[in-house]
Amino acid sequence: MKIFHNLDELKTPLENAVLTLGNFDGIHLGHREIFRRVVRRAREIGGQSVVYTFVPHPLKILAPEHAPPLINTYDEKEILIEASCIDVLISAPFTRELANLPAHRFVREILVEKVGVSHLVVGYDYLFGKDRSGDVNLLRRMGEYLGFAVEVLDPIRENGEVYSSTRVRKMIREGEVRAVTKVLGRNYNFSGRVVHGFGRGSKLGFPTANLATDKELLPCPGVYAVKVKRGEEILDGVLNIGRNPTFNAAGLFIEVHLLDFSGDLYGEELRVYFVERLRDEIRFAELEQLKRAINNDIARGREILAVARLIQYQEYLDCGRGQRDCP
């Protein structure tokens, strides 16, 4: 997949560009269906499948106080879009200047003259341009005049519920990591670097890897059964996200205990896949109570993870070419 991080890198318009545009945070199953249609249409006309998205999320510029935490990092999003068999990704900077560009000028100057759109795929409620004045009706009118087709998609649903990034965020915030797999099409996950902690886990007899991550959206505090990818190795684990209330700790900590593992992990990058929520984070009056709870967590985690299948993005998408590991 060719990636353009700035429109100035695009020296000439693309040939027969079949394009969709949006934020695409999360790359959930609804987004995947949009990409599938873009790819199919591009192959039908011998064109190029193109995703046009923005960095940062527009609300981070226009209304930072209302900007949602991102489901994926920008690097993860690029990998997931590539795994969707897209030919070209335009990951364009979002600026106030762009936000003030009238909708009709965005279509003419950027989509048509710069990108070379021949077929545009958008959702029925897509809005764009200054004051969000552009809609599908404007796109259709301009398409007729400027020579590109417009395909408008109805909401993509599953069991009556619309696939949406808002729905994904809500589920993750509420710790519904098992259920969200059916909306994302993969286990929710994050990459973290192992850093030094306070050593409390080792003193209790349950050594943990303390993780630092750039991920903006994490499940609510609690204990989770997880799969952990270390290089090509997949390990089972029990992870705690929270503030360590038993120890009156300050800050948010992410600690994973890897089952049946011993070794030095400091400085390594691990990718953690959430499988199931085990319980809330609890303040214990005595350390022995905490130890018993951890033992119970590990026992239950083993049962769940023994039969759990890790779902990674590339397992069910084949673009006919080698794939990178997908988050």
Short mmCIF file of N, CA and C in Angstrom, two decimals, residues 259-319:
data_model
loop_
_atom_site.label_atom_id
_atom_site.label_comp_id
_atom_site.label_asym_id
_atom_site.label_seq_id
_atom_site.Cartn_x
_atom_site.Cartn_y
_atom_site.Cartn_z
N LEU A 259 1.46 -16.24 32.54
CA LEU A 259 1.35 -17.57 33.15
C LEU A 259 2.49 -18.47 32.69
N ASP A 260 3.10 -19.14 33.65
CA ASP A 260 4.16 -20.12 33.35
C ASP A 260 5.32 -19.50 32.59
N PHE A 261 5.66 -18.27 32.93
CA PHE A 261 6.77 -17.59 32.26
C PHE A 261 7.73 -17.04 33.30
N SER A 262 9.00 -17.13 33.01
CA SER A 262 10.02 -16.46 33.82
C SER A 262 11.07 -15.91 32.88
N GLY A 263 11.57 -14.74 33.20
CA GLY A 263 12.57 -14.13 32.34
C GLY A 263 12.52 -12.62 32.45
N ASP A 264 13.52 -11.97 31.90
CA ASP A 264 13.64 -10.52 31.95
C ASP A 264 12.99 -9.92 30.70
N LEU A 265 11.99 -9.07 30.89
CA LEU A 265 11.26 -8.47 29.77
C LEU A 265 11.51 -6.97 29.64
N TYR A 266 12.31 -6.40 30.53
CA TYR A 266 12.46 -4.94 30.54
C TYR A 266 12.91 -4.41 29.18
N GLY A 267 12.21 -3.39 28.72
CA GLY A 267 12.54 -2.76 27.45
C GLY A 267 11.89 -3.40 26.25
N GLU A 268 11.27 -4.57 26.41
CA GLU A 268 10.64 -5.25 25.28
C GLU A 268 9.27 -4.64 24.97
N GLU A 269 8.86 -4.79 23.71
CA GLU A 269 7.51 -4.41 23.28
C GLU A 269 6.63 -5.64 23.26
N LEU A 270 5.52 -5.58 23.97
CA LEU A 270 4.54 -6.65 23.99
C LEU A 270 3.23 -6.14 23.41
N ARG A 271 2.50 -7.01 22.72
CA ARG A 271 1.15 -6.63 22.29
C ARG A 271 0.16 -7.48 23.08
N VAL A 272 -0.77 -6.80 23.75
CA VAL A 272 -1.72 -7.44 24.65
C VAL A 272 -3.09 -7.46 24.01
N TYR A 273 -3.69 -8.64 23.94
CA TYR A 273 -5.02 -8.83 23.36
C TYR A 273 -6.00 -9.18 24.49
N PHE A 274 -7.04 -8.37 24.63
CA PHE A 274 -8.03 -8.61 25.68
C PHE A 274 -8.98 -9.73 25.27
N VAL A 275 -9.16 -10.69 26.17
CA VAL A 275 -10.04 -11.82 25.89
C VAL A 275 -11.33 -11.73 26.70
N GLU A 276 -11.21 -11.52 28.01
CA GLU A 276 -12.41 -11.46 28.84
C GLU A 276 -12.12 -10.70 30.14
N ARG A 277 -13.11 -9.96 30.59
CA ARG A 277 -13.00 -9.26 31.88
C ARG A 277 -13.31 -10.25 33.00
N LEU A 278 -12.44 -10.26 34.03
CA LEU A 278 -12.62 -11.19 35.14
C LEU A 278 -13.33 -10.56 36.32
N ARG A 279 -12.96 -9.34 36.67
CA ARG A 279 -13.60 -8.69 37.82
C ARG A 279 -13.19 -7.22 37.88
N ASP A 280 -13.87 -6.48 38.79
CA ASP A 280 -13.48 -5.11 39.07
C ASP A 280 -12.18 -5.07 39.87
N GLU A 281 -11.53 -3.93 39.85
CA GLU A 281 -10.40 -3.72 40.75
C GLU A 281 -10.95 -3.47 42.15
N ILE A 282 -10.38 -4.12 43.14
CA ILE A 282 -10.90 -4.07 44.52
C ILE A 282 -9.81 -3.63 45.48
N ARG A 283 -10.20 -2.89 46.49
CA ARG A 283 -9.27 -2.55 47.59
C ARG A 283 -9.41 -3.62 48.66
N PHE A 284 -8.31 -4.30 48.97
CA PHE A 284 -8.30 -5.36 49.97
C PHE A 284 -7.72 -4.85 51.28
N ALA A 285 -8.33 -5.29 52.39
CA ALA A 285 -7.86 -4.85 53.70
C ALA A 285 -6.54 -5.53 54.08
N GLU A 286 -6.31 -6.75 53.58
CA GLU A 286 -5.11 -7.49 53.92
C GLU A 286 -4.48 -8.07 52.66
N LEU A 287 -3.15 -8.21 52.68
CA LEU A 287 -2.44 -8.74 51.52
C LEU A 287 -2.82 -10.19 51.23
N GLU A 288 -3.15 -10.96 52.29
CA GLU A 288 -3.54 -12.35 52.06
C GLU A 288 -4.83 -12.43 51.25
N GLN A 289 -5.73 -11.48 51.46
CA GLN A 289 -6.95 -11.44 50.66
C GLN A 289 -6.62 -11.15 49.19
N LEU A 290 -5.67 -10.24 48.98
CA LEU A 290 -5.25 -9.92 47.62
C LEU A 290 -4.62 -11.14 46.95
N LYS A 291 -3.78 -11.86 47.68
CA LYS A 291 -3.14 -13.06 47.13
C LYS A 291 -4.18 -14.10 46.73
N ARG A 292 -5.17 -14.31 47.57
CA ARG A 292 -6.21 -15.29 47.25
C ARG A 292 -6.98 -14.86 46.00
N ALA A 293 -7.25 -13.56 45.91
CA ALA A 293 -7.97 -13.06 44.74
C ALA A 293 -7.16 -13.26 43.46
N ILE A 294 -5.85 -13.00 43.55
CA ILE A 294 -4.99 -13.18 42.37
C ILE A 294 -4.94 -14.65 41.97
N ASN A 295 -4.84 -15.53 42.95
CA ASN A 295 -4.86 -16.96 42.64
C ASN A 295 -6.15 -17.36 41.93
N ASN A 296 -7.27 -16.81 42.41
CA ASN A 296 -8.56 -17.09 41.76
C ASN A 296 -8.59 -16.54 40.34
N ASP A 297 -8.03 -15.33 40.17
CA ASP A 297 -7.97 -14.74 38.83
C ASP A 297 -7.17 -15.62 37.88
N ILE A 298 -6.04 -16.10 38.35
CA ILE A 298 -5.17 -16.93 37.51
C ILE A 298 -5.87 -18.25 37.15
N ALA A 299 -6.54 -18.85 38.13
CA ALA A 299 -7.23 -20.11 37.87
C ALA A 299 -8.34 -19.91 36.84
N ARG A 300 -9.12 -18.85 37.01
CA ARG A 300 -10.19 -18.60 36.05
C ARG A 300 -9.63 -18.21 34.69
N GLY A 301 -8.55 -17.42 34.71
CA GLY A 301 -7.92 -17.02 33.46
C GLY A 301 -7.42 -18.22 32.67
N ARG A 302 -6.84 -19.18 33.37
CA ARG A 302 -6.36 -20.39 32.69
C ARG A 302 -7.50 -21.11 31.98
N GLU A 303 -8.63 -21.24 32.65
CA GLU A 303 -9.77 -21.93 32.06
C GLU A 303 -10.24 -21.23 30.79
N ILE A 304 -10.34 -19.91 30.87
CA ILE A 304 -10.84 -19.14 29.73
C ILE A 304 -9.85 -19.19 28.57
N LEU A 305 -8.59 -18.96 28.88
CA LEU A 305 -7.57 -18.85 27.83
C LEU A 305 -7.24 -20.18 27.18
N ALA A 306 -7.48 -21.28 27.91
CA ALA A 306 -7.20 -22.60 27.35
C ALA A 306 -8.04 -22.89 26.12
N VAL A 307 -9.22 -22.29 26.05
CA VAL A 307 -10.12 -22.55 24.91
C VAL A 307 -10.35 -21.32 24.04
N ALA A 308 -9.73 -20.19 24.42
CA ALA A 308 -9.93 -18.94 23.68
C ALA A 308 -9.09 -18.94 22.41
N ARG A 309 -9.69 -18.48 21.32
CA ARG A 309 -8.97 -18.32 20.06
C ARG A 309 -8.64 -16.85 19.86
N LEU A 310 -7.37 -16.58 19.68
CA LEU A 310 -6.94 -15.21 19.41
C LEU A 310 -7.31 -14.84 17.98
N ILE A 311 -8.06 -13.76 17.83
CA ILE A 311 -8.48 -13.31 16.51
C ILE A 311 -7.65 -12.10 16.12
N GLN A 312 -6.81 -12.28 15.11
CA GLN A 312 -6.01 -11.19 14.58
C GLN A 312 -6.51 -10.85 13.18
N TYR A 313 -6.32 -9.63 12.80
CA TYR A 313 -6.94 -9.10 11.59
C TYR A 313 -6.60 -9.89 10.34
N GLN A 314 -5.32 -10.27 10.19
CA GLN A 314 -4.91 -10.89 8.94
C GLN A 314 -5.40 -12.31 8.79
N GLU A 315 -6.02 -12.88 9.82
CA GLU A 315 -6.45 -14.27 9.74
C GLU A 315 -7.59 -14.48 8.76
N TYR A 316 -8.37 -13.43 8.48
CA TYR A 316 -9.51 -13.63 7.59
C TYR A 316 -9.53 -12.62 6.44
N LEU A 317 -8.42 -11.95 6.21
CA LEU A 317 -8.30 -11.08 5.04
C LEU A 317 -7.07 -11.50 4.25
N ASP A 318 -7.25 -11.78 2.97
CA ASP A 318 -6.14 -12.19 2.14
C ASP A 318 -6.17 -11.34 0.87
N CYS A 319 -5.19 -10.47 0.76
CA CYS A 319 -5.12 -9.59 -0.41
C CYS A 319 -4.30 -10.20 -1.52
#
